Amino acid sequence: MSQPSTPPFDLCPGHHESGTAKTIIPKGSMKRKAGEPSTDAASVQHLRPGMVLLKGFVKPEDRVGMVRMCRQPGPGRILRPSFKNGAKLNLWMMSLGKNRDPTLRSYGPTRPFDGAPAPTIPYAFKMIAQTANSTASEFPQINPDICIVNYYTNSGKLGLHQDKDESESSLTKGLPFISISIGDTAEFLFGNTRDKDQATKINLESGDVLILGGESRLLFHGVSHVKTDTAPSWLKEETGIRPGHVYYAPKLGVKDGK
């Protein structure tokens, strides 16, 4: 990943928090018992074996809290990853738990741009992921040790790929990874191959949680595009979040020594 040459990227540029918004919750107060539903309106959809979509699962106040925790300066630094040939991905990324290196396709203990340890995963992120996993009820519970936060602008996208750089043990067991969507709606693709023409399309809206585990753990998936101006108006008003889609992916299974 290239070293930053510009000021830290801010998800909410020019927004100053007053601390008076009713939907804001104090840092550290998003704790809930595993298995406790986050909203009565959540809808559980079993899309295929090992693939579960929880519509509208994340509470509004939790979405606001997650955005605020990822602001700069904050728990980490959001960068636009680049490869050795200079090409850049069509997204911005922040690593929590361990640093993600898209060039080497591995995880490391420190960030390359400053040598600092990768920031820890906020407790609230873990609890939301674990609660969603318990609600889906078909996967073993996990304690995530890595979390990739991808931010897609309205022109952002990510081609079909498999998340298979985690430990062989976690992949063999089909341990799930849990993705949390906030902001504008993203068109999400998934299928058995990298052929996008054969892929199925679904919308991931703000507050949705998607779980891939078991038979679907190595499913090909990606983001084809972001739908402009589809984020909830209250989220934009409370946080000043940029247009685009924020995709949080807590999961388990860093390879030994990487």
Coordinates of C-alpha atoms in Angstrom, one line a residue:
M1 CA 0.0 0.0 0.0
S2 CA 1.4 3.4 -0.9
Q3 CA 2.4 5.9 1.8
P4 CA 0.0 8.8 2.3
S5 CA 1.1 12.1 0.9
T6 CA -2.1 14.0 1.8
P7 CA -3.9 14.9 5.0
P8 CA -5.9 12.0 6.6
F9 CA -9.1 11.1 4.7
D10 CA -12.2 12.2 6.6
L11 CA -15.5 10.3 6.1
C12 CA -17.4 13.4 7.3
P13 CA -15.5 16.5 5.9
G14 CA -16.4 19.8 7.5
H15 CA -18.8 18.2 10.0
H16 CA -18.4 19.3 13.6
E17 CA -20.2 17.2 16.2
S18 CA -22.2 19.2 18.7
G19 CA -22.9 16.3 21.0
T20 CA -26.6 17.3 21.2
A21 CA -28.0 15.0 18.5
K22 CA -30.6 12.6 19.9
T23 CA -29.4 9.6 17.8
I24 CA -25.8 9.9 19.1
I25 CA -24.8 7.5 21.8
P26 CA -21.8 7.9 24.0
K27 CA -18.6 6.0 23.1
G28 CA -18.7 2.5 24.6
S29 CA -22.5 2.4 25.3
M30 CA -23.4 0.2 22.3
K31 CA -22.9 -2.9 24.4
R32 CA -25.6 -5.6 24.2
K33 CA -25.8 -9.2 24.9
A34 CA -24.9 -11.6 22.1
G35 CA -28.2 -12.8 20.5
E36 CA -30.2 -9.7 21.5
P37 CA -31.9 -8.3 18.4
S38 CA -30.8 -4.9 17.4
T39 CA -34.1 -3.9 15.9
D40 CA -37.6 -5.4 15.7
A41 CA -37.8 -4.5 12.1
A42 CA -34.9 -6.7 11.1
S43 CA -35.8 -9.2 8.4
V44 CA -33.8 -12.5 8.1
Q45 CA -33.4 -13.7 4.5
H46 CA -31.6 -17.0 3.8
L47 CA -30.3 -16.4 0.2
R48 CA -28.5 -19.7 -0.2
P49 CA -26.9 -22.3 2.1
G50 CA -24.4 -20.4 4.3
M51 CA -25.5 -16.9 3.1
V52 CA -27.9 -14.8 5.3
L53 CA -29.0 -11.2 4.8
L54 CA -30.4 -9.3 7.8
K55 CA -32.3 -6.3 6.4
G56 CA -32.2 -3.1 8.5
F57 CA -30.5 -4.9 11.3
V58 CA -28.2 -2.1 12.7
K59 CA -29.9 0.5 14.8
P60 CA -29.7 4.1 13.6
E61 CA -27.7 5.2 16.7
D62 CA -25.3 2.4 16.1
R63 CA -24.8 3.4 12.5
V64 CA -24.0 6.9 13.6
G65 CA -21.6 5.6 16.2
M66 CA -19.8 3.4 13.7
V67 CA -19.3 6.3 11.3
R68 CA -17.9 8.5 14.1
M69 CA -15.5 5.8 15.2
C70 CA -14.0 5.7 11.7
R71 CA -13.5 9.4 11.4
Q72 CA -10.0 10.9 11.1
P73 CA -8.2 11.4 13.3
G74 CA -9.7 8.3 14.8
P75 CA -9.0 4.6 15.3
G76 CA -7.0 4.3 12.1
R77 CA -6.3 5.9 8.7
I78 CA -8.3 5.5 5.6
L79 CA -6.2 5.1 2.5
R80 CA -6.7 4.3 -1.1
P81 CA -4.7 1.1 -1.7
S82 CA -2.4 0.9 -4.7
F83 CA -0.4 -2.0 -6.2
K84 CA 3.2 -2.2 -7.1
N85 CA 2.5 -1.1 -10.7
G86 CA 0.9 2.1 -9.3
A87 CA -2.7 1.1 -10.1
K88 CA -5.2 2.0 -7.4
L89 CA -8.3 0.2 -6.3
N90 CA -11.7 1.9 -6.8
L91 CA -12.2 2.1 -3.0
W92 CA -10.7 3.4 0.2
M93 CA -9.6 1.1 3.0
M94 CA -8.9 1.1 6.7
S95 CA -7.6 -2.0 8.6
L96 CA -8.4 -2.9 12.2
G97 CA -7.0 -5.7 14.3
K98 CA -4.3 -6.4 11.7
N99 CA -3.1 -4.4 8.7
R100 CA -4.3 -5.6 5.3
D101 CA -1.8 -5.6 2.5
P102 CA -3.7 -6.1 -0.8
T103 CA -0.4 -6.4 -2.8
L104 CA 0.8 -9.4 -0.7
R105 CA -2.7 -10.5 0.1
S106 CA -1.8 -10.9 3.7
Y107 CA -2.2 -9.3 7.1
G108 CA 0.6 -7.8 9.2
P109 CA 0.9 -6.3 12.7
T110 CA 1.9 -2.8 11.7
R111 CA 0.9 -0.1 9.3
P112 CA 3.4 0.5 6.5
F113 CA 3.1 4.3 6.4
D114 CA 4.0 4.9 10.0
G115 CA 5.0 1.6 11.6
A116 CA 2.3 1.8 14.2
P117 CA 0.3 -1.2 15.3
A118 CA -2.9 -1.7 13.5
P119 CA -5.8 -0.2 15.6
T120 CA -7.9 -2.5 17.6
I121 CA -11.4 -3.4 16.5
P122 CA -13.9 -1.3 18.5
Y123 CA -15.8 -3.3 21.0
A124 CA -19.1 -2.1 19.5
F125 CA -18.2 -3.4 16.0
K126 CA -17.5 -6.9 17.5
M127 CA -20.8 -6.9 19.4
I128 CA -22.9 -5.9 16.4
A129 CA -21.2 -8.6 14.3
Q130 CA -21.7 -11.2 17.1
T131 CA -25.3 -10.3 17.6
A132 CA -26.0 -10.5 13.9
N133 CA -24.3 -13.9 13.8
S134 CA -26.4 -15.2 16.7
T135 CA -29.6 -13.9 15.0
A136 CA -28.7 -15.8 11.8
S137 CA -28.5 -18.9 14.1
E138 CA -26.8 -21.2 11.6
F139 CA -23.1 -20.3 12.2
P140 CA -20.6 -20.9 15.0
Q141 CA -20.0 -17.7 17.1
I142 CA -16.7 -15.9 16.5
N143 CA -14.6 -13.3 18.2
P144 CA -13.4 -11.2 15.2
D145 CA -9.6 -10.5 15.2
I146 CA -9.6 -8.5 11.9
C147 CA -11.9 -6.0 10.3
I148 CA -11.6 -4.3 6.9
V149 CA -13.5 -1.1 6.4
N150 CA -14.0 -0.3 2.7
Y151 CA -15.4 3.1 1.6
Y152 CA -16.8 3.3 -1.9
T153 CA -17.4 6.6 -3.5
N154 CA -20.4 6.9 -5.9
S155 CA -18.0 5.7 -8.6
G156 CA -16.4 3.0 -6.5
K157 CA -16.6 -0.7 -7.2
L158 CA -14.8 -4.0 -6.5
G159 CA -14.6 -7.0 -8.8
L160 CA -15.7 -10.5 -8.0
H161 CA -13.3 -12.1 -5.6
Q162 CA -13.0 -14.6 -2.8
D163 CA -12.0 -13.8 0.8
K164 CA -9.5 -16.6 1.2
D165 CA -6.4 -15.0 2.7
E166 CA -7.4 -16.0 6.3
S167 CA -6.1 -19.1 8.1
E168 CA -6.7 -22.5 6.5
S169 CA -8.4 -23.6 9.7
S170 CA -11.1 -20.9 9.6
L171 CA -11.7 -21.5 5.9
T172 CA -12.0 -25.2 6.4
K173 CA -14.5 -24.8 9.2
G174 CA -16.5 -22.3 7.2
L175 CA -16.3 -19.7 9.9
P176 CA -18.4 -16.7 8.8
F177 CA -17.4 -13.2 8.0
I178 CA -19.9 -10.6 8.7
S179 CA -20.3 -7.4 6.6
I180 CA -22.1 -4.3 7.8
S181 CA -23.4 -1.7 5.3
I182 CA -23.8 2.0 6.1
G183 CA -24.5 5.0 3.8
D184 CA -25.7 4.8 0.2
T185 CA -27.1 1.5 -1.2
A186 CA -24.5 -0.7 -3.0
E187 CA -25.3 -3.2 -5.7
F188 CA -23.7 -6.4 -4.4
L189 CA -22.8 -9.3 -6.7
F190 CA -22.2 -13.0 -5.8
G191 CA -21.9 -16.3 -7.5
N192 CA -19.9 -19.5 -7.9
T193 CA -17.4 -18.1 -10.4
R194 CA -15.7 -14.8 -11.2
D195 CA -18.1 -14.4 -14.2
K196 CA -20.1 -11.2 -13.4
D197 CA -22.6 -12.1 -16.1
Q198 CA -23.6 -15.2 -14.2
A199 CA -23.7 -13.4 -10.8
T200 CA -26.7 -12.7 -8.7
K201 CA -27.4 -9.1 -7.7
I202 CA -28.8 -7.8 -4.5
N203 CA -29.0 -4.3 -2.8
L204 CA -27.1 -3.7 0.4
E205 CA -28.8 -0.8 2.1
S206 CA -27.7 1.2 5.1
G207 CA -28.1 -0.9 8.2
D208 CA -28.0 -4.3 6.4
V209 CA -25.8 -7.1 7.6
L210 CA -24.7 -9.9 5.3
I211 CA -23.1 -13.1 6.6
L212 CA -21.1 -15.6 4.5
G213 CA -20.2 -18.8 6.1
G214 CA -20.4 -22.6 5.7
E215 CA -20.9 -23.5 2.1
S216 CA -20.8 -19.9 1.1
R217 CA -17.7 -18.9 2.9
L218 CA -15.6 -18.8 -0.3
L219 CA -18.4 -17.4 -2.5
F220 CA -17.2 -15.0 -5.2
H221 CA -18.6 -11.5 -4.4
G222 CA -18.0 -7.9 -5.2
V223 CA -19.6 -4.4 -5.5
S224 CA -20.7 -3.4 -9.0
H225 CA -21.8 0.2 -8.2
V226 CA -23.1 2.5 -5.6
K227 CA -26.6 4.1 -5.9
T228 CA -26.4 7.9 -5.6
D229 CA -28.3 9.7 -2.9
T230 CA -29.9 6.7 -1.2
A231 CA -28.4 7.1 2.3
P232 CA -30.9 7.9 5.0
S233 CA -31.3 11.7 5.3
W234 CA -30.9 11.5 9.1
L235 CA -27.6 9.8 8.8
K236 CA -26.2 12.5 6.5
E237 CA -27.6 15.2 8.8
E238 CA -26.2 13.7 12.0
T239 CA -22.8 12.7 10.7
G240 CA -22.1 14.7 7.5
I241 CA -21.0 11.4 5.9
R242 CA -19.7 11.7 2.4
P243 CA -21.8 10.3 -0.5
G244 CA -20.9 6.6 -0.9
H245 CA -21.1 3.2 0.8
V246 CA -19.2 2.1 3.9
Y247 CA -18.7 -1.7 4.2
Y248 CA -17.4 -3.1 7.4
A249 CA -16.2 -6.8 7.4
P250 CA -15.3 -8.2 10.8
K251 CA -13.9 -11.8 10.5
L252 CA -11.7 -14.3 12.2
G253 CA -8.5 -16.1 11.1
V254 CA -5.2 -14.2 10.6
K255 CA -2.6 -16.6 9.2
D256 CA 0.3 -17.3 11.6
G257 CA 3.2 -14.9 11.1
K258 CA 1.2 -12.7 8.7

